[in-house]
Every structure is written in structure tokens, then in C-alpha cells.
Coordinates of C-alpha atoms in Angstrom, one line a residue:
X1 CA 15.4 -19.1 -7.0
X2 CA 15.6 -15.3 -8.3
X3 CA 15.3 -13.9 -11.0
X4 CA 13.4 -11.5 -13.1
X5 CA 10.0 -12.3 -14.1
X6 CA 9.4 -9.8 -17.0
X7 CA 7.3 -11.8 -19.0
X8 CA 4.7 -14.0 -18.5
X9 CA 5.8 -17.5 -18.0
X10 CA 9.1 -17.0 -17.0
X11 CA 8.2 -18.6 -13.8
X12 CA 5.5 -20.8 -15.1
X13 CA 8.0 -24.0 -15.9
X14 CA 9.9 -23.8 -12.4
X15 CA 6.7 -22.7 -10.2
X16 CA 6.0 -26.4 -9.1
X17 CA 9.2 -27.2 -7.7
X18 CA 9.6 -24.0 -5.8
X19 CA 8.5 -23.6 -1.5
X20 CA 9.1 -20.3 -2.0
X21 CA 9.8 -18.2 -4.6
X22 CA 12.2 -15.2 -4.6
X23 CA 11.8 -13.0 -7.6
X24 CA 14.0 -10.1 -8.3
X25 CA 12.0 -6.5 -9.0
X26 CA 15.1 -4.2 -10.8
X27 CA 13.3 -1.3 -12.5
X28 CA 15.8 1.4 -11.6
X29 CA 18.3 0.8 -14.8
X30 CA 18.8 5.1 -15.6
X31 CA 20.7 7.6 -14.3
X32 CA 17.9 9.6 -14.1
X33 CA 14.4 8.0 -12.2
X34 CA 11.8 6.5 -15.1
X35 CA 8.7 7.0 -15.3
X36 CA 7.4 3.2 -15.3
X37 CA 10.0 2.2 -12.5
X38 CA 7.7 1.2 -9.7
X39 CA 4.6 0.5 -12.3
X40 CA 7.4 -1.9 -13.7
X41 CA 7.8 -3.8 -9.9
X42 CA 3.8 -3.8 -9.7
X43 CA 3.7 -5.4 -13.1
X44 CA 6.8 -8.5 -12.7
X45 CA 4.6 -9.6 -9.1
X46 CA 1.5 -9.7 -10.8
X47 CA 3.3 -11.9 -14.0
X48 CA 4.7 -14.4 -11.0
X49 CA 1.6 -14.8 -9.4
X50 CA -0.2 -15.5 -12.3
X51 CA 2.3 -17.9 -13.2
X52 CA 1.8 -20.1 -9.7
X53 CA -1.8 -19.7 -10.9
X54 CA -1.2 -21.1 -13.7
X55 CA 0.9 -24.0 -12.8
X56 CA -1.5 -25.3 -10.4
X57 CA 0.7 -25.6 -7.6
X58 CA -0.3 -24.6 -3.8
X59 CA 1.0 -23.4 -0.7
X60 CA 3.3 -21.7 -2.5
X61 CA 4.8 -17.9 -2.0
X62 CA 6.9 -15.4 -3.6
X63 CA 8.9 -13.1 -1.3
X64 CA 10.5 -10.0 -3.3
X65 CA 13.4 -8.6 -3.7
X66 CA 13.3 -5.0 -4.4
X67 CA 16.3 -2.9 -5.9
X68 CA 18.6 -1.1 -3.4
X69 CA 21.8 -1.7 -5.3
X70 CA 23.5 -0.7 -9.0
X71 CA 26.2 -2.1 -11.4
X72 CA 26.6 -4.8 -13.1
X73 CA 26.3 -2.6 -16.3
X74 CA 23.0 -2.3 -16.6
X75 CA 21.5 -0.2 -13.1
X76 CA 23.3 3.1 -13.4
X77 CA 22.1 4.3 -9.6
X78 CA 21.0 3.5 -6.6
X79 CA 17.6 3.8 -6.2
X80 CA 17.0 6.8 -3.4
X81 CA 15.5 6.1 -0.3
X82 CA 12.3 6.7 -1.4
X83 CA 12.2 4.1 -3.8
X84 CA 12.8 1.7 -1.6
X85 CA 10.5 2.1 0.3
X86 CA 7.8 2.5 -2.4
X87 CA 9.4 -0.9 -3.8
X88 CA 9.2 -2.6 -0.3
X89 CA 5.7 -2.2 0.6
X90 CA 4.1 -2.0 -3.0
X91 CA 5.4 -5.8 -2.8
X92 CA 3.6 -6.5 0.4
X93 CA 0.6 -4.7 -0.7
X94 CA 0.4 -7.0 -3.9
X95 CA 1.2 -10.3 -2.2
X96 CA 4.8 -10.7 -1.2
X97 CA 5.0 -12.6 2.1
X98 CA 8.4 -11.2 2.5
X99 CA 11.5 -8.8 1.2
X100 CA 15.0 -9.6 0.8
X101 CA 17.3 -7.2 -0.3
X102 CA 20.4 -8.6 -2.3
X103 CA 24.4 -7.6 -1.2
X104 CA 26.0 -7.8 -5.1
X105 CA 29.8 -8.1 -4.8
X106 CA 30.6 -8.4 -7.9
X107 CA 34.1 -6.3 -8.1
X108 CA 34.9 -7.4 -12.1
X109 CA 31.3 -6.3 -13.0
X110 CA 31.3 -2.8 -10.9
X111 CA 28.4 -4.3 -8.5
X112 CA 27.9 -1.9 -5.6
X113 CA 25.4 -3.6 -3.0
X114 CA 23.6 -1.1 -0.4
X115 CA 26.0 -1.9 1.9
X116 CA 28.6 -0.1 -0.8
X117 CA 28.1 3.3 0.6
X118 CA 27.1 4.3 4.6
X119 CA 24.5 6.0 2.8
X120 CA 22.9 3.8 0.8
X121 CA 23.0 1.8 3.7
X122 CA 21.4 3.5 6.1
X123 CA 18.7 4.3 3.3
X124 CA 18.2 0.9 2.9
X125 CA 18.5 0.2 7.2
X126 CA 16.3 3.0 7.5
X127 CA 13.4 1.1 5.4
X128 CA 14.1 -2.4 7.1
X129 CA 13.9 -0.7 10.6
X130 CA 10.7 0.4 9.6
X131 CA 9.3 -2.3 8.4
X132 CA 10.2 -4.4 11.3
X133 CA 8.6 -2.2 13.6
X134 CA 5.1 -3.2 12.3
X135 CA 6.5 -6.9 11.6
X136 CA 4.1 -8.8 13.6
X137 CA 1.4 -6.5 11.9
X138 CA 3.0 -7.3 8.4
X139 CA 2.9 -10.9 9.2
X140 CA -0.5 -11.0 10.4
X141 CA -3.8 -12.4 8.2
X142 CA -4.9 -10.5 5.0
X143 CA -8.7 -8.8 6.2
X144 CA -11.4 -10.7 4.7
X145 CA -12.7 -7.1 3.4
X146 CA -10.2 -5.3 1.3
X147 CA -11.7 -1.9 1.3
X148 CA -12.1 -0.2 -1.8
X149 CA -10.1 3.0 -3.6
X150 CA -11.9 5.5 -5.3
X151 CA -10.3 8.4 -7.5
X152 CA -10.7 12.0 -6.4
X153 CA -7.9 13.7 -8.4
X154 CA -4.6 12.3 -10.6
X155 CA -4.3 9.5 -12.5
X156 CA -6.1 6.4 -12.0
X157 CA -3.8 4.2 -13.3
X158 CA 0.1 3.6 -13.1
X159 CA 1.8 3.3 -16.3
X160 CA 1.5 -0.1 -17.1
X161 CA -2.2 -0.2 -16.5
X162 CA -2.7 -1.0 -12.9
X163 CA -4.2 1.2 -10.5
X164 CA -1.8 3.9 -9.5
X165 CA -3.3 3.9 -5.6
X166 CA -3.4 0.6 -4.1
X167 CA -4.0 -0.7 -0.5
X168 CA -3.8 -3.7 1.7
X169 CA -5.7 -4.1 5.0
X170 CA -4.2 -6.6 7.6
X171 CA -6.1 -7.8 10.3
X172 CA -2.8 -6.7 12.4
X173 CA -1.7 -8.1 15.9
X174 CA -1.9 -7.7 19.1
X175 CA -5.3 -6.4 19.5
X176 CA -3.6 -2.9 18.2
X177 CA -6.1 -2.6 15.4
X178 CA -5.7 -3.2 12.2
X179 CA -3.1 -1.8 9.6
X180 CA -3.5 -0.1 6.2
X181 CA -0.7 0.1 4.1
X182 CA -1.6 1.8 0.7
X183 CA 0.9 3.2 -1.9
X184 CA 1.4 5.4 -5.5
X185 CA 3.1 3.8 -8.1
X186 CA 3.0 6.7 -10.2
X187 CA 6.7 8.9 -9.4
X188 CA 5.3 11.4 -11.6
X189 CA 1.8 12.6 -10.5
X190 CA 0.1 12.8 -6.7
X191 CA -3.1 11.3 -6.3
X192 CA -5.9 11.7 -4.3
X193 CA -8.1 9.3 -3.2
X194 CA -10.8 7.5 -0.6
X195 CA -10.2 4.3 0.7
X196 CA -13.3 2.5 2.3
X197 CA -12.6 2.9 5.5
X198 CA -14.5 4.9 8.7
X199 CA -13.7 5.1 12.0
X200 CA -10.6 6.6 14.0
X201 CA -7.3 6.3 12.0
X202 CA -3.9 7.4 12.7
X203 CA -1.0 7.6 10.2
X204 CA 2.5 5.5 11.3
X205 CA 5.9 7.7 10.5
X206 CA 4.3 11.0 9.9
X207 CA 4.8 12.7 12.7
X208 CA 1.0 12.1 13.9
X209 CA 0.0 13.5 10.3
X210 CA -4.2 14.3 10.8
X211 CA -6.7 12.4 7.7
X212 CA -10.2 12.5 7.6
X213 CA -12.2 8.9 7.9
X214 CA -15.5 10.6 8.4
X215 CA -16.6 9.8 4.8
X216 CA -13.9 7.7 3.7
X217 CA -9.9 7.5 4.2
X218 CA -9.3 10.6 2.4
X219 CA -5.7 11.4 1.4
X220 CA -3.3 12.2 -1.1
X221 CA -0.3 10.5 -2.0
X222 CA 2.6 12.8 -3.6
X223 CA 4.9 10.6 -6.2
X224 CA 5.8 7.3 -4.9
X225 CA 4.2 8.2 -1.5
X226 CA 3.2 5.6 1.0
X227 CA 0.8 5.7 3.9
X228 CA 0.6 3.7 6.5
X229 CA -2.3 4.0 9.0
X230 CA -3.7 2.2 12.2
X231 CA -7.6 1.4 12.4
X232 CA -9.2 1.8 15.3

């Protein structure tokens, strides 16, 4: 039951009728990058989740549909790989239990699915391959105790009023250690934070970049940046 939840109450009348709600999250409409793009994605997820709570429905899930396409007369460009990656991980961080990507084919309406060009197909598949490589960790339970985020430099809020850098700690799978996802929803400002975890930490998908976790995990997030950490 895909639909855009761009205001409170959009999903509310249908929440009890859906086991899994696939929410459209399509923030990149203009030819130039929009400053509110990722912030709007987070906001819309929260609207759908709030409607689910208000409905009183239980044991329902929300699955994200991040934008990877262009067209339909509204979306003027393909999202970049960095935008697709940030949308996908922010969706996971904010409680979505899966991600899917539409393959809109509409020649009359000028819709361009992510398979329309080899370049966009590879941008999207590079993100799905990355997430698939940690699938069992992503599918593990959320850790009971979630770490705090202390802001050291840069804006503390995104452009919709939610925290600019957010994270999610997963229990992890197969004894590899817990998995920590963290992302910056600002596309205009870098943010430096301290995340409340300690011990041995390694970065994934960053060629072994070292981070300091002696007094909490201190790291800097470039605009739209995602960091994935393994806690040992």
C-alpha cells in the first residue's frame, strides 16, 4: 500500500488494514539538490509511525521506498549514489524494517526507473549490494540500550527540526559483534558527534578507516554521510 505520508494523518485511516505499509519517500524533486531532502524523508517516516501508533494497530511494520528514479513531471533528476545510500540507511535507522526501490515504467509520463541508465542502475545496486552484505545484522534485533549522541560541532538539528545525526545499534548476527548505523540528514553542513559506545570499533565500507572510541565514539559526518561501525 504505497503512498506518500507528507503530513500527519495521511496513513491513519488505513493503518489497521495493513500488515506491512510501504511508504513512498521521494524528496528530490528539483534539478538542483534540495536542502530539506533527507530531513523530509525522516519527517515523513515519523508521520507514518505516529499514525500507526495513533491507530492502535499492533504488530505492523513500515518498509521504506527511497527515491532512486526520476520523472513523472515532478522529479527532475536521478538521486546521486550518496543520496540513495543516505535515504536507505536513514530509513533503517528510523525504524523501517526493509527498503524497496520502485522501477517506474511510464513512457507517457516520462518516468525513468533506476534501471533506465546503466549508471543509475549501478548506483542503486551498489547500495543494495552493500546492505545485503550486512543483511543478517540489519535483520537482528535492535539493541535494548541505544547509545546517546552528543553534538560537538555543527548543527544539532536537520532542516525539519529533528536531530541532524542519528544512529541505531543492532545486536548483530553470528557472534560478529554489534552493528552501529549512523547518518547525517544535513546535506549542507558537516557534524561532529560523540556516540555513547566504547571499546574496539571498526568501520565498514571505508577501507579500514580508524576511529577514536576511547571516550565514546567520536567521528565527523560530512553532509549526507553514513558510517557503519562494528563493535567488538
